[in-house]
């Protein structure tokens, strides 16, 4: 008797899976990397132009993740999950016995998004730094969480390229204690921000806002975009700061945005 197992996995140009604590992985779904930095280093070494990193677990980040030069990286929650990689079995044998299954949905039908957390040692820099020429980052159905740790930088700091926020992305709980610093996203230089859906909430700055747009790039929004209940140290609403002459451009109907 011949047994077969079929499943679909991401066939994007360059895909890497990350599962917290995994060891000796190669980024494949059955052999994930243990940290985001391992995946970033591999992407940089191969000079990959466009890559996707799928999170199989919540990940705590101990140091700033810098997007490599001329590289666009998208972070998303895993599309498939595995229970266990059995010792001594090859990848093909593993799939024959226990193929990956679609990542389970929550009660409301949305995938249970994974979280990238600011680690206790990451107090001076952002979680993501987008400052290398030609670099860009996209946050898909992932939560970025500052965990309320006193920090000197936002969740994302960009001076070039584009920061893209997509559906089901949430940026939350970052606490900044330095003057004039955004709590969630800081845009300077030539950086642009494109929010097509997404939520930024529950972040705290000392005297700044959640989003600071002071670059020569663009700030565009579309569909349901929520930037609300971000506050300063005086408990006042501090959601978006636009430098002189800067505007937010709407691409389509904003629905129930707030």
CSV table of C-alpha atoms in Angstrom, one decimal:
chain,number,residue,atom,x,y,z
A,1,UNK,CA,0.0,0.0,0.0
A,2,UNK,CA,1.3,3.4,-1.0
A,3,UNK,CA,0.6,6.4,1.3
A,4,UNK,CA,0.9,9.9,0.2
A,5,UNK,CA,0.5,13.3,1.9
A,6,UNK,CA,-0.1,16.6,0.2
A,7,UNK,CA,0.2,20.1,1.6
A,8,UNK,CA,0.9,23.6,0.3
A,9,UNK,CA,3.7,25.7,1.6
A,10,UNK,CA,4.8,29.2,0.7
A,11,UNK,CA,6.5,29.3,-2.7
A,12,UNK,CA,7.7,32.9,-2.5
A,13,UNK,CA,11.1,33.8,-3.7
A,14,UNK,CA,12.9,33.5,-0.3
A,15,UNK,CA,11.2,32.2,2.8
A,16,UNK,CA,12.6,31.5,6.2
A,17,UNK,CA,10.8,30.0,9.2
A,18,UNK,CA,11.8,31.0,12.8
A,19,UNK,CA,10.8,29.1,16.0
A,20,UNK,CA,12.0,30.4,19.3
A,21,UNK,CA,14.8,28.2,20.7
A,22,UNK,CA,15.3,26.0,17.7
A,23,UNK,CA,18.8,24.9,17.1
A,24,UNK,CA,21.0,24.0,14.1
A,25,UNK,CA,18.2,25.0,11.7
A,26,UNK,CA,18.4,26.0,8.1
A,27,UNK,CA,15.2,28.1,8.0
A,28,UNK,CA,13.1,25.5,6.3
A,29,UNK,CA,9.7,24.7,7.8
A,30,UNK,CA,10.8,21.5,9.4
A,31,UNK,CA,14.2,22.9,10.5
A,32,UNK,CA,13.5,26.6,11.5
A,33,UNK,CA,16.0,29.1,12.7
A,34,UNK,CA,15.9,29.8,16.5
A,35,UNK,CA,16.2,33.6,16.1
A,36,UNK,CA,15.2,36.3,13.7
A,37,UNK,CA,18.8,37.4,13.5
A,38,UNK,CA,19.9,34.0,12.1
A,39,UNK,CA,17.4,34.5,9.3
A,40,UNK,CA,18.6,38.0,8.7
A,41,UNK,CA,22.2,37.0,8.6
A,42,UNK,CA,21.4,34.3,6.0
A,43,UNK,CA,19.4,36.7,3.9
A,44,UNK,CA,22.3,39.2,4.0
A,45,UNK,CA,24.9,36.6,3.1
A,46,UNK,CA,23.0,35.5,0.1
A,47,UNK,CA,22.4,39.2,-0.9
A,48,UNK,CA,18.7,38.4,-1.3
A,49,UNK,CA,16.6,41.3,-2.6
A,50,UNK,CA,13.2,40.2,-1.3
A,51,UNK,CA,12.6,37.8,1.6
A,52,UNK,CA,9.8,36.6,3.9
A,53,UNK,CA,10.3,35.5,7.5
A,54,UNK,CA,7.5,33.4,9.0
A,55,UNK,CA,7.2,33.3,12.8
A,56,UNK,CA,6.2,29.9,14.3
A,57,UNK,CA,6.5,31.3,17.9
A,58,UNK,CA,6.5,34.5,19.8
A,59,UNK,CA,10.0,35.9,19.6
A,60,UNK,CA,11.8,38.1,22.1
A,61,UNK,CA,14.5,40.3,20.5
A,62,UNK,CA,17.6,41.1,22.6
A,63,UNK,CA,19.2,43.5,20.1
A,64,UNK,CA,18.1,45.8,17.2
A,65,UNK,CA,17.4,44.0,13.9
A,66,UNK,CA,18.9,46.0,11.1
A,67,UNK,CA,17.5,45.4,7.6
A,68,UNK,CA,20.3,44.7,5.2
A,69,UNK,CA,21.2,47.0,2.3
A,70,UNK,CA,19.1,46.7,-0.9
A,71,UNK,CA,16.8,44.2,0.8
A,72,UNK,CA,13.0,44.1,1.5
A,73,UNK,CA,11.9,41.8,4.3
A,74,UNK,CA,8.3,40.9,5.2
A,75,UNK,CA,7.4,39.5,8.6
A,76,UNK,CA,4.3,37.3,8.9
A,77,UNK,CA,2.8,34.7,11.2
A,78,UNK,CA,3.5,31.2,10.0
A,79,UNK,CA,1.1,29.7,7.4
A,80,UNK,CA,1.8,26.1,8.5
A,81,UNK,CA,2.8,24.5,11.8
A,82,UNK,CA,4.5,21.3,12.8
A,83,UNK,CA,4.3,19.5,16.1
A,84,UNK,CA,7.7,17.9,16.3
A,85,UNK,CA,10.7,16.9,14.2
A,86,UNK,CA,11.4,13.3,15.0
A,87,UNK,CA,15.1,12.5,15.6
A,88,UNK,CA,16.8,10.5,12.9
A,89,UNK,CA,14.1,11.1,10.2
A,90,UNK,CA,14.9,13.0,7.1
A,91,UNK,CA,12.7,15.9,6.0
A,92,UNK,CA,10.9,13.8,3.4
A,93,UNK,CA,10.3,10.9,5.9
A,94,UNK,CA,9.0,13.4,8.4
A,95,UNK,CA,6.5,14.8,6.0
A,96,UNK,CA,5.5,11.3,5.0
A,97,UNK,CA,4.5,10.5,8.5
A,98,UNK,CA,3.4,13.9,9.8
A,99,UNK,CA,2.8,16.5,7.2
A,100,UNK,CA,2.5,20.2,8.2
A,101,UNK,CA,-1.0,21.4,8.9
A,102,UNK,CA,-2.5,24.9,8.4
A,103,UNK,CA,-1.8,27.2,11.4
A,104,UNK,CA,-5.0,27.1,13.5
A,105,UNK,CA,-7.4,30.0,13.5
A,106,UNK,CA,-8.8,31.8,16.5
A,107,UNK,CA,-12.5,31.8,17.3
A,108,UNK,CA,-13.2,34.8,15.1
A,109,UNK,CA,-11.5,33.2,12.1
A,110,UNK,CA,-8.3,35.2,12.2
A,111,UNK,CA,-5.0,33.5,12.6
A,112,UNK,CA,-3.5,33.7,16.1
A,113,UNK,CA,-0.8,36.3,15.2
A,114,UNK,CA,2.7,35.8,16.6
A,115,UNK,CA,4.5,38.6,18.5
A,116,UNK,CA,8.0,40.1,18.2
A,117,UNK,CA,8.8,41.4,21.7
A,118,UNK,CA,11.3,44.0,22.9
A,119,UNK,CA,13.8,42.1,25.1
A,120,UNK,CA,14.9,43.4,28.5
A,121,UNK,CA,18.4,44.1,27.1
A,122,UNK,CA,17.1,46.2,24.2
A,123,UNK,CA,16.7,49.6,25.8
A,124,UNK,CA,18.7,52.0,23.6
A,125,UNK,CA,17.7,51.0,20.1
A,126,UNK,CA,14.5,50.2,18.1
A,127,UNK,CA,13.4,46.6,17.3
A,128,UNK,CA,13.8,47.3,13.6
A,129,UNK,CA,16.3,49.7,12.1
A,130,UNK,CA,15.7,50.7,8.4
A,131,UNK,CA,18.7,52.9,7.6
A,132,UNK,CA,20.7,51.0,5.0
A,133,UNK,CA,20.4,52.2,1.4
A,134,UNK,CA,17.6,50.4,-0.4
A,135,UNK,CA,16.3,48.6,2.7
A,136,UNK,CA,12.5,48.2,3.5
A,137,UNK,CA,10.4,46.3,6.0
A,138,UNK,CA,6.8,45.1,5.9
A,139,UNK,CA,4.9,44.0,9.0
A,140,UNK,CA,2.2,41.6,8.1
A,141,UNK,CA,-0.1,39.7,10.6
A,142,UNK,CA,2.4,40.1,13.4
A,143,UNK,CA,2.4,42.1,16.7
A,144,UNK,CA,5.3,44.3,17.7
A,145,UNK,CA,5.3,44.7,21.4
A,146,UNK,CA,7.5,47.0,23.5
A,147,UNK,CA,6.4,45.2,26.7
A,148,UNK,CA,6.3,48.5,28.6
A,149,UNK,CA,10.1,48.4,28.9
A,150,UNK,CA,11.7,51.8,29.4
A,151,UNK,CA,13.5,52.5,26.1
A,152,UNK,CA,15.2,55.2,24.2
A,153,UNK,CA,13.9,54.4,20.7
A,154,UNK,CA,10.6,53.5,18.9
A,155,UNK,CA,9.6,50.1,17.7
A,156,UNK,CA,10.7,51.0,14.1
A,157,UNK,CA,13.2,53.7,13.2
A,158,UNK,CA,13.6,54.4,9.5
A,159,UNK,CA,15.7,56.9,7.5
A,160,UNK,CA,15.4,55.3,4.1
A,161,UNK,CA,13.2,52.9,2.1
A,162,UNK,CA,9.6,52.1,3.1
A,163,UNK,CA,8.0,50.9,6.3
A,164,UNK,CA,4.8,49.0,5.3
A,165,UNK,CA,2.1,48.1,7.8
A,166,UNK,CA,-0.5,45.5,6.6
A,167,UNK,CA,-3.7,43.9,7.7
A,168,UNK,CA,-3.7,42.5,11.3
A,169,UNK,CA,-0.4,44.2,12.1
A,170,UNK,CA,-0.3,45.7,15.6
A,171,UNK,CA,2.3,48.0,17.1
A,172,UNK,CA,1.8,48.3,20.9
A,173,UNK,CA,3.1,48.8,24.4
A,174,UNK,CA,6.4,50.6,23.6
A,175,UNK,CA,7.5,53.1,26.2
A,176,UNK,CA,10.0,55.8,25.3
A,177,UNK,CA,11.7,57.9,27.9
A,178,UNK,CA,13.8,60.3,25.8
A,179,UNK,CA,12.8,63.8,24.6
A,180,UNK,CA,11.3,64.2,21.1
A,181,UNK,CA,11.3,60.5,20.2
A,182,UNK,CA,8.3,58.7,18.7
A,183,UNK,CA,7.1,55.7,20.6
A,184,UNK,CA,6.1,53.5,17.6
A,185,UNK,CA,7.5,54.6,14.2
A,186,UNK,CA,10.1,57.4,13.6
A,187,UNK,CA,10.5,58.5,10.0
A,188,UNK,CA,13.5,60.7,9.0
A,189,UNK,CA,15.7,61.2,6.0
A,190,UNK,CA,13.9,59.8,2.9
A,191,UNK,CA,11.8,57.1,4.6
A,192,UNK,CA,8.2,56.5,3.7
A,193,UNK,CA,5.3,54.9,5.7
A,194,UNK,CA,2.5,53.0,3.9
A,195,UNK,CA,-0.3,51.8,6.2
A,196,UNK,CA,-2.8,49.6,4.4
A,197,UNK,CA,-4.8,48.5,7.4
A,198,UNK,CA,-2.9,48.1,10.7
A,199,UNK,CA,-3.2,49.3,14.3
A,200,UNK,CA,-0.8,51.4,16.4
A,201,UNK,CA,-2.1,51.7,20.0
A,202,UNK,CA,-1.1,51.7,23.7
A,203,UNK,CA,2.4,53.3,23.1
A,204,UNK,CA,3.8,55.9,25.4
A,205,UNK,CA,6.3,58.7,24.6
A,206,UNK,CA,7.9,61.2,26.9
A,207,UNK,CA,6.9,64.3,24.9
A,208,UNK,CA,6.6,62.9,21.4
A,209,UNK,CA,3.9,61.0,19.4
A,210,UNK,CA,3.4,57.4,18.3
A,211,UNK,CA,4.2,58.2,14.7
A,212,UNK,CA,6.7,61.0,13.8
A,213,UNK,CA,6.7,61.9,10.1
A,214,UNK,CA,9.6,64.3,9.5
A,215,UNK,CA,11.1,62.8,6.3
A,216,UNK,CA,11.1,63.7,2.7
A,217,UNK,CA,9.2,60.5,1.8
A,218,UNK,CA,5.5,59.9,1.8
A,219,UNK,CA,2.9,58.9,4.5
A,220,UNK,CA,0.1,57.0,2.8
A,221,UNK,CA,-2.9,55.3,4.3
A,222,UNK,CA,-5.7,53.0,3.0
A,223,UNK,CA,-8.6,50.9,4.2
A,224,UNK,CA,-9.0,50.6,8.0
A,225,UNK,CA,-6.1,52.3,9.7
A,226,UNK,CA,-6.2,52.7,13.5
A,227,UNK,CA,-3.7,55.0,15.4
A,228,UNK,CA,-5.3,55.7,18.7
A,229,UNK,CA,-4.8,55.8,22.5
A,230,UNK,CA,-1.1,56.5,22.3
A,231,UNK,CA,-0.1,58.9,25.0
A,232,UNK,CA,2.7,61.1,26.3
A,233,UNK,CA,4.1,61.1,29.8
A,234,UNK,CA,1.4,63.6,30.8
A,235,UNK,CA,-1.3,61.1,29.8
A,236,UNK,CA,-2.3,63.2,26.8
A,237,UNK,CA,-3.2,61.7,23.4
A,238,UNK,CA,-0.1,61.7,21.3
A,239,UNK,CA,-0.8,59.8,18.1
A,240,UNK,CA,0.7,61.4,15.0
A,241,UNK,CA,3.2,64.3,14.5
A,242,UNK,CA,3.6,65.8,11.1
A,243,UNK,CA,6.6,68.1,10.5
A,244,UNK,CA,5.9,71.4,8.8
A,245,UNK,CA,4.6,71.0,5.3
A,246,UNK,CA,4.0,67.2,5.7
A,247,UNK,CA,0.6,65.6,4.9
A,248,UNK,CA,-1.0,62.2,5.1
A,249,UNK,CA,-2.2,60.9,1.7
A,250,UNK,CA,-5.3,58.6,1.5
A,251,UNK,CA,-5.3,56.0,-1.2
A,252,UNK,CA,-8.9,54.8,-0.8
A,253,UNK,CA,-11.8,54.8,1.6
A,254,UNK,CA,-10.7,54.6,5.2
A,255,UNK,CA,-13.8,52.8,6.5
A,256,UNK,CA,-14.0,52.9,10.3
A,257,UNK,CA,-10.4,54.2,10.8
A,258,UNK,CA,-9.6,56.1,14.0
